[in-house]
Coordinates of C-alpha atoms in Angstrom, one line a residue:
X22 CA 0.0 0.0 0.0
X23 CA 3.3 2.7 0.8
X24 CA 3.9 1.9 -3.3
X25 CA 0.6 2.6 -4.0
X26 CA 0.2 5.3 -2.5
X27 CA 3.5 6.6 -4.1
X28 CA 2.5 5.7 -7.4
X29 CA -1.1 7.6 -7.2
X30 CA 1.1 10.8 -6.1
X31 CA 3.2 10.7 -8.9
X32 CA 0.5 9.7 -11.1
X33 CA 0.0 12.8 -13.6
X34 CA -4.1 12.4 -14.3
X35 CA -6.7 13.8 -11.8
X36 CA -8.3 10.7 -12.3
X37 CA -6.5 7.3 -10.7
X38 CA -7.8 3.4 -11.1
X39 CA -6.2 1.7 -8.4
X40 CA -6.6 -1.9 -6.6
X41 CA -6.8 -4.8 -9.1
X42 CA -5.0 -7.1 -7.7
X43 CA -2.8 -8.2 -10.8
X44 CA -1.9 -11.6 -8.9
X45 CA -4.8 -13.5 -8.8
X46 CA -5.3 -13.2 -12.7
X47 CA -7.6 -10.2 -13.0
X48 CA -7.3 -8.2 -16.1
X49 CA -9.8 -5.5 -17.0
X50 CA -12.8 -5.8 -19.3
X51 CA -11.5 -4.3 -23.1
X52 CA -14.1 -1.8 -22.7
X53 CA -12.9 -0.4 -19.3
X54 CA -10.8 2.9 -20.2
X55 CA -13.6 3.9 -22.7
X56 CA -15.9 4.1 -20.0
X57 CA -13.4 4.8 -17.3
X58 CA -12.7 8.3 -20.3
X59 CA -16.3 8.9 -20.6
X60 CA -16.9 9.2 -16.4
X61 CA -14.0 11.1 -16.1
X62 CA -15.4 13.8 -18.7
X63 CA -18.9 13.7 -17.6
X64 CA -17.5 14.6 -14.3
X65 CA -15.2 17.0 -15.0
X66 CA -17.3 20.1 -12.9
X67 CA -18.4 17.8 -10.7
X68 CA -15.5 16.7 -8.3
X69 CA -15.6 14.6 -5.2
X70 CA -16.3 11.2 -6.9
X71 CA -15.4 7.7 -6.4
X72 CA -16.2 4.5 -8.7
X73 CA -15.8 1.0 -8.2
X74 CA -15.5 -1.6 -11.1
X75 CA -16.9 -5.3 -10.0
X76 CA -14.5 -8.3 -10.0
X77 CA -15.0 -11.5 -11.0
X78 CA -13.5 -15.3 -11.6
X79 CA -14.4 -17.0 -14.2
X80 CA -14.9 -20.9 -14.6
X81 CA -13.9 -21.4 -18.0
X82 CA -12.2 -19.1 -21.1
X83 CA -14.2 -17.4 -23.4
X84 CA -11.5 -18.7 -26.7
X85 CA -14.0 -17.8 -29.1
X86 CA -13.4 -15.0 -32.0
X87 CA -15.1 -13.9 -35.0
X88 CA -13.2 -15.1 -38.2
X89 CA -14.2 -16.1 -41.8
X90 CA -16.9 -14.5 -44.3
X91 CA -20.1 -15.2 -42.0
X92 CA -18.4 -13.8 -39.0
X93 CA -19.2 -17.4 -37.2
X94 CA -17.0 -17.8 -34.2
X95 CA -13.9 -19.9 -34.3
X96 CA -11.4 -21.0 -31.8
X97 CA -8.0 -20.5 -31.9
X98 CA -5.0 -22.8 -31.0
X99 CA -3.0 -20.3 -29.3
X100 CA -4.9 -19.1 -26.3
X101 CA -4.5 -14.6 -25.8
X102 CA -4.9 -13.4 -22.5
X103 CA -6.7 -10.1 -23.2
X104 CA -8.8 -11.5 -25.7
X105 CA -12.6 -11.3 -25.4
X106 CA -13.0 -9.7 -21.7
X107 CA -15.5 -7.2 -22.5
X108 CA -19.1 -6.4 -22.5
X109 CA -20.2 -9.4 -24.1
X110 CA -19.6 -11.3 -21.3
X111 CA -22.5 -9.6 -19.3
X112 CA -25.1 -11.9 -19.7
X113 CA -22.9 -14.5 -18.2
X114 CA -22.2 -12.2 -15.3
X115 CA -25.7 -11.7 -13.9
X116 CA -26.1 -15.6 -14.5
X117 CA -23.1 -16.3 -12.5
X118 CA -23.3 -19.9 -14.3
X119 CA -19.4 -19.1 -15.4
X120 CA -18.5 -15.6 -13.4
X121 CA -18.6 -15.6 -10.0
X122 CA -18.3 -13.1 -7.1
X123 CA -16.1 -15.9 -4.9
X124 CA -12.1 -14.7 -6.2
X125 CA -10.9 -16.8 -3.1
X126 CA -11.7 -19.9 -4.6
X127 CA -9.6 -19.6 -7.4
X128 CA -6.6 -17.9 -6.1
X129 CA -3.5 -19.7 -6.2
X130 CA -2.7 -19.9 -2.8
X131 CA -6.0 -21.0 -1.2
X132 CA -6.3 -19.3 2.8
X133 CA -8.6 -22.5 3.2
X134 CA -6.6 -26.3 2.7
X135 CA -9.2 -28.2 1.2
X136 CA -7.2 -31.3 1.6
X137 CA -5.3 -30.7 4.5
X138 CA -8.2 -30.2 6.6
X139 CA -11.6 -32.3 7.2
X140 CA -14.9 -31.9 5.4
X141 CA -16.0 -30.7 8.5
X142 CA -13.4 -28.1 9.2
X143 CA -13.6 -26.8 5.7
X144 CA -17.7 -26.1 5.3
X145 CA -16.8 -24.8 9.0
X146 CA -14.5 -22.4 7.5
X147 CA -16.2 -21.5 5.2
X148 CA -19.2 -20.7 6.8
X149 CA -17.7 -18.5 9.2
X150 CA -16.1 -16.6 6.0
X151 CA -19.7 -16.2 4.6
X152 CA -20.8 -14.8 8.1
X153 CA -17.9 -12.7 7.9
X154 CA -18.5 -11.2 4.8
X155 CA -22.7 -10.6 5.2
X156 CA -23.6 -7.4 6.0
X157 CA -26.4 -8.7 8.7
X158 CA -28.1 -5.3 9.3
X159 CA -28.2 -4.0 6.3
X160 CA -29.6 -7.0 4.4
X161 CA -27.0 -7.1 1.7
X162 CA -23.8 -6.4 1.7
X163 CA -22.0 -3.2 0.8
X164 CA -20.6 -5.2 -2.1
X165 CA -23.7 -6.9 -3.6
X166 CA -25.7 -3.4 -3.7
X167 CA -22.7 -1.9 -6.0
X168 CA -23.2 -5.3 -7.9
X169 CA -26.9 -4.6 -7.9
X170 CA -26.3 -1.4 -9.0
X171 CA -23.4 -2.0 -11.5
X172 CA -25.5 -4.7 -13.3
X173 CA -28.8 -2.4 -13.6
X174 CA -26.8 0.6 -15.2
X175 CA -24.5 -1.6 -17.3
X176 CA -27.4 -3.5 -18.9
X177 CA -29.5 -0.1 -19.9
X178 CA -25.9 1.3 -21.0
X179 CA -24.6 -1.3 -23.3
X180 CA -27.5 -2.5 -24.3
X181 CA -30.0 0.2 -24.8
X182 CA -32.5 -1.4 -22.5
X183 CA -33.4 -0.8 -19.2
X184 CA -32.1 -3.2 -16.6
X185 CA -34.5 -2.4 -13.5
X186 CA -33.6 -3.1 -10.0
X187 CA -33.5 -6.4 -8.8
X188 CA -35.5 -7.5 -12.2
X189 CA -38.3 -4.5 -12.2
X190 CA -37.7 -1.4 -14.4
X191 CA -36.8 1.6 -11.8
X192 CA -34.7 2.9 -13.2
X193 CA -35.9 6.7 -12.2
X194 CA -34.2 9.2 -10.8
X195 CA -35.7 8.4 -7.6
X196 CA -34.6 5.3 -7.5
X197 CA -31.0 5.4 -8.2
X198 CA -30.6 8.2 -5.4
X199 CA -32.0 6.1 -2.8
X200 CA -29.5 3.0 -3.6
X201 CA -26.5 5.4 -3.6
X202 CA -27.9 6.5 -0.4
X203 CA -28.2 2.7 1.0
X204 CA -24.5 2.1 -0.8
X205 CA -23.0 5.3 0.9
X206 CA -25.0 4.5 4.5
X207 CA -24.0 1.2 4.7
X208 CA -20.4 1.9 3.7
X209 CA -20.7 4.5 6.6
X210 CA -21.9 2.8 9.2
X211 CA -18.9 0.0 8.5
X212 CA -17.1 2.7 10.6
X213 CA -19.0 2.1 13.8
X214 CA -16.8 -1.0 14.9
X215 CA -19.8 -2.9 15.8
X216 CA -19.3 -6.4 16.0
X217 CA -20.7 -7.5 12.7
X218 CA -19.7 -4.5 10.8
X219 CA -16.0 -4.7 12.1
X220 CA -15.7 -8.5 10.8
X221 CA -17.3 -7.0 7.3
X222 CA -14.9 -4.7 7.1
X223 CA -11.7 -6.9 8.7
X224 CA -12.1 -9.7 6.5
X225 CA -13.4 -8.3 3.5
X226 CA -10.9 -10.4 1.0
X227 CA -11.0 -8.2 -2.1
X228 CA -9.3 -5.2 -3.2
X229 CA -12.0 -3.1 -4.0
X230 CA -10.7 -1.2 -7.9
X231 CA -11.4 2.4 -7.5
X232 CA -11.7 5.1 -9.8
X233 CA -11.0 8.0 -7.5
X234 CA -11.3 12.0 -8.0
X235 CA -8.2 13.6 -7.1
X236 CA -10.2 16.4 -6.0
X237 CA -12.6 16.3 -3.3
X238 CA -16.0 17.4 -2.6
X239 CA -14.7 21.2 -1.6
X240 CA -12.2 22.5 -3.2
X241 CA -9.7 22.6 -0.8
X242 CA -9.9 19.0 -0.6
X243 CA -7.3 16.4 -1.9
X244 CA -8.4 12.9 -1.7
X245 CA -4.3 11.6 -1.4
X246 CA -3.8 13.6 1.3
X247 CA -6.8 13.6 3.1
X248 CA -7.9 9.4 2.6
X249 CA -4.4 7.8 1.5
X250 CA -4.0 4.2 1.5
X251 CA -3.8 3.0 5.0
X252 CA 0.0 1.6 4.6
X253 CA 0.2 -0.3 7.7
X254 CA -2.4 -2.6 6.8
X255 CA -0.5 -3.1 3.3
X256 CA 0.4 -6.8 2.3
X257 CA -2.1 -8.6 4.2
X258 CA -6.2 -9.2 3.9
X259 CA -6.8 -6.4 6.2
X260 CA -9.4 -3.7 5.6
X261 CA -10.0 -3.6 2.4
X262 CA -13.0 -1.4 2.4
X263 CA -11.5 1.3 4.7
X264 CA -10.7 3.8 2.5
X265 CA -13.5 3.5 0.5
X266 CA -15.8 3.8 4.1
X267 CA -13.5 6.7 5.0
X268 CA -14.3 8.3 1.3
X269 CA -18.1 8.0 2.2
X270 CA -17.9 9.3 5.1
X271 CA -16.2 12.5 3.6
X272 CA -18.9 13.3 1.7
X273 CA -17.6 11.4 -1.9
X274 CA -20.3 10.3 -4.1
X275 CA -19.7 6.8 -4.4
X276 CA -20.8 5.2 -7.4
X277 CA -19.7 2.6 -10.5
X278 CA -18.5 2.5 -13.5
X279 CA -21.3 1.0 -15.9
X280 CA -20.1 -1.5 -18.3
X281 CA -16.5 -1.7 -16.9
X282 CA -15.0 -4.5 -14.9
X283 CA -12.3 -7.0 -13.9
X284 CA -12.3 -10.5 -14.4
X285 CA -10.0 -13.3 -14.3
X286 CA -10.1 -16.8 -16.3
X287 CA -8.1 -20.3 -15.9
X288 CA -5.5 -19.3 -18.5
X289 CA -4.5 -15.8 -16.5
X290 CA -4.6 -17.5 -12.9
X291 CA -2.5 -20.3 -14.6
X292 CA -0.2 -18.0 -15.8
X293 CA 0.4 -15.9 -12.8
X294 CA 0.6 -18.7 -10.4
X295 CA 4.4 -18.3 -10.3
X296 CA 6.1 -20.2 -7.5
X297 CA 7.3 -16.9 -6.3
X298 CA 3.8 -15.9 -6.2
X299 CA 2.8 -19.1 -3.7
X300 CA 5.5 -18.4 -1.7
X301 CA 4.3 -15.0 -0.8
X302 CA 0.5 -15.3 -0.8
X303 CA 0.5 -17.6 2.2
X304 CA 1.1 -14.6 4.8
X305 CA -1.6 -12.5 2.7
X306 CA -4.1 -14.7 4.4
X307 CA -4.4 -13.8 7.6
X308 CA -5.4 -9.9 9.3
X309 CA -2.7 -10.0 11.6
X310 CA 0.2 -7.6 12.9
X311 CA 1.9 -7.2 16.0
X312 CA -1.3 -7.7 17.6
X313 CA -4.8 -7.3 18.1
X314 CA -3.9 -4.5 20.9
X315 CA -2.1 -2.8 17.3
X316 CA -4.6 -3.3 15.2
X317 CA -7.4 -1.9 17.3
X318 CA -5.4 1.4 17.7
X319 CA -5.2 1.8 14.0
X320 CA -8.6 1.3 13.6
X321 CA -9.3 3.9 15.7
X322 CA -6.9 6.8 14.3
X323 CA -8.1 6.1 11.2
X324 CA -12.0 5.9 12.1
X325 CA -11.1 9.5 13.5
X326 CA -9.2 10.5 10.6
X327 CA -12.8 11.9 8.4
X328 CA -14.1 13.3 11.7
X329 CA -10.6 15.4 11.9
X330 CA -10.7 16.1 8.3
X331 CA -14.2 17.9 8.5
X332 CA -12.9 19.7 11.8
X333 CA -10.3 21.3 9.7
X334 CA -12.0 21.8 6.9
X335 CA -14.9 24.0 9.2
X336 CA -12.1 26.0 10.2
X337 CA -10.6 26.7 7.4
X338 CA -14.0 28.0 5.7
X339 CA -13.9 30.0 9.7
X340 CA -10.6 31.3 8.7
X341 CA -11.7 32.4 4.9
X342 CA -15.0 33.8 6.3
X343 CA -13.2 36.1 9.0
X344 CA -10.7 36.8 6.5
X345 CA -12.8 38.6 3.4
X346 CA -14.6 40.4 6.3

Protein backbone atom coordinates (compact mmCIF):
# COMPACT_ATOMS: atom_id res chain seq x y z
CA UNK A 1 0.00 0.00 0.00
CA UNK A 2 3.28 2.75 0.80
CA UNK A 3 3.87 1.95 -3.25
CA UNK A 4 0.55 2.58 -3.95
CA UNK A 5 0.16 5.33 -2.52
CA UNK A 6 3.50 6.62 -4.14
CA UNK A 7 2.47 5.70 -7.44
CA UNK A 8 -1.06 7.63 -7.19
CA UNK A 9 1.13 10.81 -6.10
CA UNK A 10 3.24 10.67 -8.92
CA UNK A 11 0.45 9.67 -11.06
CA UNK A 12 0.04 12.79 -13.64
CA UNK A 13 -4.12 12.38 -14.26
CA UNK A 14 -6.65 13.83 -11.78
CA UNK A 15 -8.29 10.70 -12.30
CA UNK A 16 -6.47 7.27 -10.71
CA UNK A 17 -7.81 3.44 -11.10
CA UNK A 18 -6.16 1.72 -8.43
CA UNK A 19 -6.60 -1.91 -6.56
CA UNK A 20 -6.75 -4.77 -9.11
CA UNK A 21 -4.96 -7.15 -7.70
CA UNK A 22 -2.76 -8.24 -10.83
CA UNK A 23 -1.93 -11.57 -8.87
CA UNK A 24 -4.83 -13.46 -8.77
CA UNK A 25 -5.29 -13.17 -12.65
CA UNK A 26 -7.57 -10.16 -13.00
CA UNK A 27 -7.27 -8.16 -16.08
CA UNK A 28 -9.81 -5.52 -17.04
CA UNK A 29 -12.76 -5.76 -19.32
CA UNK A 30 -11.48 -4.31 -23.10
CA UNK A 31 -14.05 -1.85 -22.66
CA UNK A 32 -12.87 -0.44 -19.34
CA UNK A 33 -10.76 2.86 -20.19
CA UNK A 34 -13.61 3.93 -22.65
CA UNK A 35 -15.91 4.09 -20.05
CA UNK A 36 -13.41 4.81 -17.31
CA UNK A 37 -12.72 8.26 -20.33
CA UNK A 38 -16.26 8.87 -20.62
CA UNK A 39 -16.94 9.16 -16.39
CA UNK A 40 -13.96 11.08 -16.15
CA UNK A 41 -15.40 13.80 -18.74
CA UNK A 42 -18.93 13.74 -17.64
CA UNK A 43 -17.50 14.59 -14.32
CA UNK A 44 -15.16 16.98 -14.97
CA UNK A 45 -17.25 20.12 -12.92
CA UNK A 46 -18.39 17.76 -10.66
CA UNK A 47 -15.51 16.75 -8.27
CA UNK A 48 -15.55 14.56 -5.23
CA UNK A 49 -16.33 11.24 -6.92
CA UNK A 50 -15.37 7.71 -6.42
CA UNK A 51 -16.25 4.52 -8.69
CA UNK A 52 -15.79 1.00 -8.17
CA UNK A 53 -15.47 -1.55 -11.07
CA UNK A 54 -16.87 -5.29 -9.97
CA UNK A 55 -14.50 -8.28 -9.96
CA UNK A 56 -15.04 -11.52 -11.02
CA UNK A 57 -13.49 -15.29 -11.56
CA UNK A 58 -14.44 -16.96 -14.25
CA UNK A 59 -14.89 -20.87 -14.56
CA UNK A 60 -13.85 -21.44 -17.99
CA UNK A 61 -12.19 -19.09 -21.13
CA UNK A 62 -14.17 -17.42 -23.44
CA UNK A 63 -11.50 -18.68 -26.67
CA UNK A 64 -13.95 -17.78 -29.10
CA UNK A 65 -13.36 -14.97 -32.00
CA UNK A 66 -15.05 -13.88 -34.99
CA UNK A 67 -13.19 -15.07 -38.19
CA UNK A 68 -14.22 -16.10 -41.78
CA UNK A 69 -16.87 -14.47 -44.34
CA UNK A 70 -20.11 -15.20 -41.99
CA UNK A 71 -18.40 -13.80 -38.97
CA UNK A 72 -19.21 -17.43 -37.19
CA UNK A 73 -17.00 -17.84 -34.22
CA UNK A 74 -13.88 -19.93 -34.35
CA UNK A 75 -11.43 -20.98 -31.85
CA UNK A 76 -7.97 -20.53 -31.93
CA UNK A 77 -4.99 -22.78 -31.03
CA UNK A 78 -3.00 -20.33 -29.26
CA UNK A 79 -4.91 -19.08 -26.33
CA UNK A 80 -4.53 -14.65 -25.75
CA UNK A 81 -4.90 -13.44 -22.54
CA UNK A 82 -6.67 -10.11 -23.24
CA UNK A 83 -8.81 -11.53 -25.65
CA UNK A 84 -12.58 -11.31 -25.40
CA UNK A 85 -12.96 -9.67 -21.65
CA UNK A 86 -15.49 -7.20 -22.47
CA UNK A 87 -19.08 -6.43 -22.46
CA UNK A 88 -20.25 -9.42 -24.06
CA UNK A 89 -19.61 -11.33 -21.35
CA UNK A 90 -22.52 -9.56 -19.25
CA UNK A 91 -25.06 -11.87 -19.69
CA UNK A 92 -22.92 -14.46 -18.20
CA UNK A 93 -22.22 -12.23 -15.25
CA UNK A 94 -25.69 -11.68 -13.88
CA UNK A 95 -26.12 -15.58 -14.51
CA UNK A 96 -23.05 -16.32 -12.54
CA UNK A 97 -23.31 -19.86 -14.34
CA UNK A 98 -19.39 -19.07 -15.37
CA UNK A 99 -18.47 -15.59 -13.38
CA UNK A 100 -18.63 -15.56 -10.04
CA UNK A 101 -18.28 -13.10 -7.10
CA UNK A 102 -16.05 -15.90 -4.92
CA UNK A 103 -12.13 -14.71 -6.18
CA UNK A 104 -10.93 -16.79 -3.07
CA UNK A 105 -11.75 -19.91 -4.62
CA UNK A 106 -9.63 -19.62 -7.36
CA UNK A 107 -6.57 -17.92 -6.08
CA UNK A 108 -3.46 -19.71 -6.19
CA UNK A 109 -2.67 -19.90 -2.78
CA UNK A 110 -5.99 -20.98 -1.17
CA UNK A 111 -6.28 -19.27 2.79
CA UNK A 112 -8.58 -22.54 3.16
CA UNK A 113 -6.63 -26.34 2.68
CA UNK A 114 -9.18 -28.20 1.19
CA UNK A 115 -7.18 -31.30 1.56
CA UNK A 116 -5.35 -30.70 4.51
CA UNK A 117 -8.18 -30.19 6.63
CA UNK A 118 -11.55 -32.28 7.25
CA UNK A 119 -14.85 -31.90 5.39
CA UNK A 120 -16.04 -30.75 8.50
CA UNK A 121 -13.44 -28.09 9.17
CA UNK A 122 -13.61 -26.82 5.68
CA UNK A 123 -17.69 -26.12 5.35
CA UNK A 124 -16.78 -24.76 9.02
CA UNK A 125 -14.55 -22.37 7.50
CA UNK A 126 -16.18 -21.52 5.17
CA UNK A 127 -19.17 -20.74 6.80
CA UNK A 128 -17.73 -18.45 9.17
CA UNK A 129 -16.11 -16.55 5.98
CA UNK A 130 -19.72 -16.20 4.62
CA UNK A 131 -20.85 -14.77 8.09
CA UNK A 132 -17.88 -12.74 7.91
CA UNK A 133 -18.48 -11.17 4.82
CA UNK A 134 -22.65 -10.62 5.19
CA UNK A 135 -23.63 -7.44 6.03
CA UNK A 136 -26.42 -8.75 8.66
CA UNK A 137 -28.13 -5.29 9.28
CA UNK A 138 -28.20 -3.96 6.31
CA UNK A 139 -29.59 -7.04 4.43
CA UNK A 140 -27.01 -7.10 1.72
CA UNK A 141 -23.81 -6.39 1.68
CA UNK A 142 -22.01 -3.15 0.77
CA UNK A 143 -20.61 -5.16 -2.12
CA UNK A 144 -23.69 -6.93 -3.60
CA UNK A 145 -25.65 -3.43 -3.74
CA UNK A 146 -22.68 -1.89 -5.98
CA UNK A 147 -23.22 -5.28 -7.92
CA UNK A 148 -26.91 -4.64 -7.90
CA UNK A 149 -26.25 -1.35 -9.02
CA UNK A 150 -23.37 -2.01 -11.50
CA UNK A 151 -25.52 -4.65 -13.30
CA UNK A 152 -28.77 -2.44 -13.60
CA UNK A 153 -26.80 0.55 -15.23
CA UNK A 154 -24.50 -1.64 -17.26
CA UNK A 155 -27.39 -3.46 -18.93
CA UNK A 156 -29.48 -0.14 -19.86
CA UNK A 157 -25.88 1.25 -21.02
CA UNK A 158 -24.56 -1.28 -23.27
CA UNK A 159 -27.50 -2.54 -24.33
CA UNK A 160 -30.03 0.17 -24.80
CA UNK A 161 -32.45 -1.36 -22.50
CA UNK A 162 -33.41 -0.81 -19.24
CA UNK A 163 -32.13 -3.19 -16.57
CA UNK A 164 -34.47 -2.41 -13.49
CA UNK A 165 -33.57 -3.13 -10.00
CA UNK A 166 -33.51 -6.44 -8.84
CA UNK A 167 -35.46 -7.49 -12.18
CA UNK A 168 -38.25 -4.49 -12.21
CA UNK A 169 -37.69 -1.39 -14.40
CA UNK A 170 -36.85 1.59 -11.80
CA UNK A 171 -34.73 2.93 -13.18
CA UNK A 172 -35.92 6.73 -12.25
CA UNK A 173 -34.16 9.22 -10.83
CA UNK A 174 -35.74 8.44 -7.61
CA UNK A 175 -34.62 5.35 -7.50
CA UNK A 176 -30.95 5.45 -8.17
CA UNK A 177 -30.57 8.22 -5.44
CA UNK A 178 -31.95 6.11 -2.85
CA UNK A 179 -29.47 2.99 -3.64
CA UNK A 180 -26.51 5.40 -3.63
CA UNK A 181 -27.90 6.51 -0.43
CA UNK A 182 -28.16 2.67 1.05
CA UNK A 183 -24.47 2.12 -0.76
CA UNK A 184 -23.01 5.29 0.94
CA UNK A 185 -25.02 4.50 4.53
CA UNK A 186 -23.96 1.17 4.74
CA UNK A 187 -20.36 1.86 3.70
CA UNK A 188 -20.70 4.48 6.63
CA UNK A 189 -21.86 2.80 9.24
CA UNK A 190 -18.94 -0.01 8.45
CA UNK A 191 -17.07 2.66 10.59
CA UNK A 192 -19.04 2.15 13.76
CA UNK A 193 -16.80 -1.00 14.90
CA UNK A 194 -19.75 -2.90 15.80
CA UNK A 195 -19.34 -6.40 16.00
CA UNK A 196 -20.66 -7.48 12.72
CA UNK A 197 -19.75 -4.46 10.78
CA UNK A 198 -16.02 -4.73 12.10
CA UNK A 199 -15.65 -8.50 10.77
CA UNK A 200 -17.35 -6.97 7.35
CA UNK A 201 -14.93 -4.68 7.11
CA UNK A 202 -11.66 -6.87 8.71
CA UNK A 203 -12.07 -9.68 6.49
CA UNK A 204 -13.41 -8.28 3.51
CA UNK A 205 -10.89 -10.40 1.00
CA UNK A 206 -11.00 -8.16 -2.15
CA UNK A 207 -9.32 -5.23 -3.17
CA UNK A 208 -12.02 -3.11 -4.05
CA UNK A 209 -10.71 -1.24 -7.87
CA UNK A 210 -11.41 2.40 -7.52
CA UNK A 211 -11.74 5.14 -9.84
CA UNK A 212 -11.03 8.01 -7.53
CA UNK A 213 -11.30 11.98 -8.05
CA UNK A 214 -8.24 13.57 -7.06
CA UNK A 215 -10.21 16.36 -5.98
CA UNK A 216 -12.60 16.29 -3.26
CA UNK A 217 -16.03 17.41 -2.61
CA UNK A 218 -14.71 21.17 -1.64
CA UNK A 219 -12.21 22.48 -3.23
CA UNK A 220 -9.68 22.60 -0.76
CA UNK A 221 -9.86 19.00 -0.56
CA UNK A 222 -7.34 16.42 -1.90
CA UNK A 223 -8.36 12.92 -1.67
CA UNK A 224 -4.32 11.64 -1.45
CA UNK A 225 -3.83 13.58 1.29
CA UNK A 226 -6.76 13.58 3.12
CA UNK A 227 -7.91 9.42 2.62
CA UNK A 228 -4.38 7.85 1.47
CA UNK A 229 -3.98 4.16 1.45
CA UNK A 230 -3.81 3.05 5.00
CA UNK A 231 0.04 1.56 4.58
CA UNK A 232 0.20 -0.30 7.75
CA UNK A 233 -2.38 -2.57 6.80
CA UNK A 234 -0.46 -3.11 3.31
CA UNK A 235 0.36 -6.85 2.31
CA UNK A 236 -2.14 -8.63 4.23
CA UNK A 237 -6.16 -9.22 3.86
CA UNK A 238 -6.85 -6.40 6.19
CA UNK A 239 -9.44 -3.69 5.57
CA UNK A 240 -9.96 -3.61 2.36
CA UNK A 241 -13.04 -1.42 2.43
CA UNK A 242 -11.55 1.29 4.74
CA UNK A 243 -10.66 3.81 2.49
CA UNK A 244 -13.54 3.51 0.49
CA UNK A 245 -15.75 3.84 4.09
CA UNK A 246 -13.54 6.68 4.97
CA UNK A 247 -14.31 8.29 1.27
CA UNK A 248 -18.05 8.02 2.24
CA UNK A 249 -17.93 9.35 5.06
CA UNK A 250 -16.15 12.50 3.65
CA UNK A 251 -18.89 13.26 1.70
CA UNK A 252 -17.59 11.43 -1.93
CA UNK A 253 -20.28 10.34 -4.11
CA UNK A 254 -19.72 6.79 -4.36
CA UNK A 255 -20.78 5.20 -7.41
CA UNK A 256 -19.73 2.61 -10.52
CA UNK A 257 -18.53 2.51 -13.50
CA UNK A 258 -21.31 0.97 -15.86
CA UNK A 259 -20.13 -1.49 -18.32
CA UNK A 260 -16.54 -1.74 -16.91
CA UNK A 261 -15.04 -4.51 -14.88
CA UNK A 262 -12.27 -6.98 -13.92
CA UNK A 263 -12.27 -10.54 -14.36
CA UNK A 264 -10.01 -13.33 -14.30
CA UNK A 265 -10.12 -16.77 -16.29
CA UNK A 266 -8.12 -20.28 -15.94
CA UNK A 267 -5.50 -19.30 -18.46
CA UNK A 268 -4.46 -15.78 -16.46
CA UNK A 269 -4.64 -17.49 -12.88
CA UNK A 270 -2.45 -20.34 -14.57
CA UNK A 271 -0.24 -17.98 -15.80
CA UNK A 272 0.40 -15.87 -12.78
CA UNK A 273 0.62 -18.68 -10.36
CA UNK A 274 4.40 -18.32 -10.29
CA UNK A 275 6.12 -20.20 -7.51
CA UNK A 276 7.27 -16.87 -6.29
CA UNK A 277 3.80 -15.90 -6.16
CA UNK A 278 2.80 -19.08 -3.69
CA UNK A 279 5.47 -18.41 -1.70
CA UNK A 280 4.32 -15.03 -0.84
CA UNK A 281 0.54 -15.32 -0.84
CA UNK A 282 0.47 -17.60 2.19
CA UNK A 283 1.12 -14.61 4.76
CA UNK A 284 -1.55 -12.53 2.69
CA UNK A 285 -4.05 -14.74 4.45
CA UNK A 286 -4.35 -13.75 7.59
CA UNK A 287 -5.36 -9.88 9.28
CA UNK A 288 -2.70 -9.96 11.59
CA UNK A 289 0.16 -7.62 12.87
CA UNK A 290 1.87 -7.23 16.00
CA UNK A 291 -1.28 -7.71 17.56
CA UNK A 292 -4.75 -7.30 18.14
CA UNK A 293 -3.94 -4.48 20.91
CA UNK A 294 -2.09 -2.75 17.33
CA UNK A 295 -4.60 -3.26 15.24
CA UNK A 296 -7.38 -1.91 17.35
CA UNK A 297 -5.36 1.36 17.71
CA UNK A 298 -5.18 1.79 14.04
CA UNK A 299 -8.61 1.28 13.63
CA UNK A 300 -9.34 3.87 15.74
CA UNK A 301 -6.88 6.75 14.28
CA UNK A 302 -8.07 6.06 11.20
CA UNK A 303 -12.04 5.90 12.06
CA UNK A 304 -11.06 9.49 13.52
CA UNK A 305 -9.22 10.50 10.58
CA UNK A 306 -12.82 11.87 8.39
CA UNK A 307 -14.10 13.32 11.70
CA UNK A 308 -10.62 15.42 11.86
CA UNK A 309 -10.71 16.14 8.34
CA UNK A 310 -14.17 17.93 8.54
CA UNK A 311 -12.91 19.73 11.77
CA UNK A 312 -10.25 21.31 9.69
CA UNK A 313 -12.03 21.82 6.91
CA UNK A 314 -14.91 24.01 9.21
CA UNK A 315 -12.09 26.03 10.21
CA UNK A 316 -10.60 26.67 7.40
CA UNK A 317 -14.01 27.99 5.68
CA UNK A 318 -13.87 29.99 9.75
CA UNK A 319 -10.55 31.29 8.69
CA UNK A 320 -11.71 32.42 4.94
CA UNK A 321 -14.96 33.84 6.26
CA UNK A 322 -13.20 36.13 9.00
CA UNK A 323 -10.72 36.83 6.50
CA UNK A 324 -12.84 38.56 3.38
CA UNK A 325 -14.57 40.38 6.30
Amino acid sequence: KALLNMASFAAPTRWIVSGLEVERGLVLSREASVYAGRMSKVYTDMPGHVFVMPQFASTKDDTRQSGGEGGEQRYPKERHIYLSVGAELLPTIRGKQTMVSNLAKYDCVKCIDEEAAGDDEVDDAREAQRRRLTDTSAGKSVEELLEDLWWDLSVADVYGTPGGFNGEAKTSLGAMAKIHDRIEVSLVSLLDRRGDHLEYLRYFDKSPILMIDRQGPKKEMMTLDVAPEVEDFGGTACFHLLRLAQLAALGYKVSVVPGAFAASYPKTREGLCTESIRKSASSKCDCELESETTIKEILIDEVKRPAKVAVLMKEFDATIISDSK
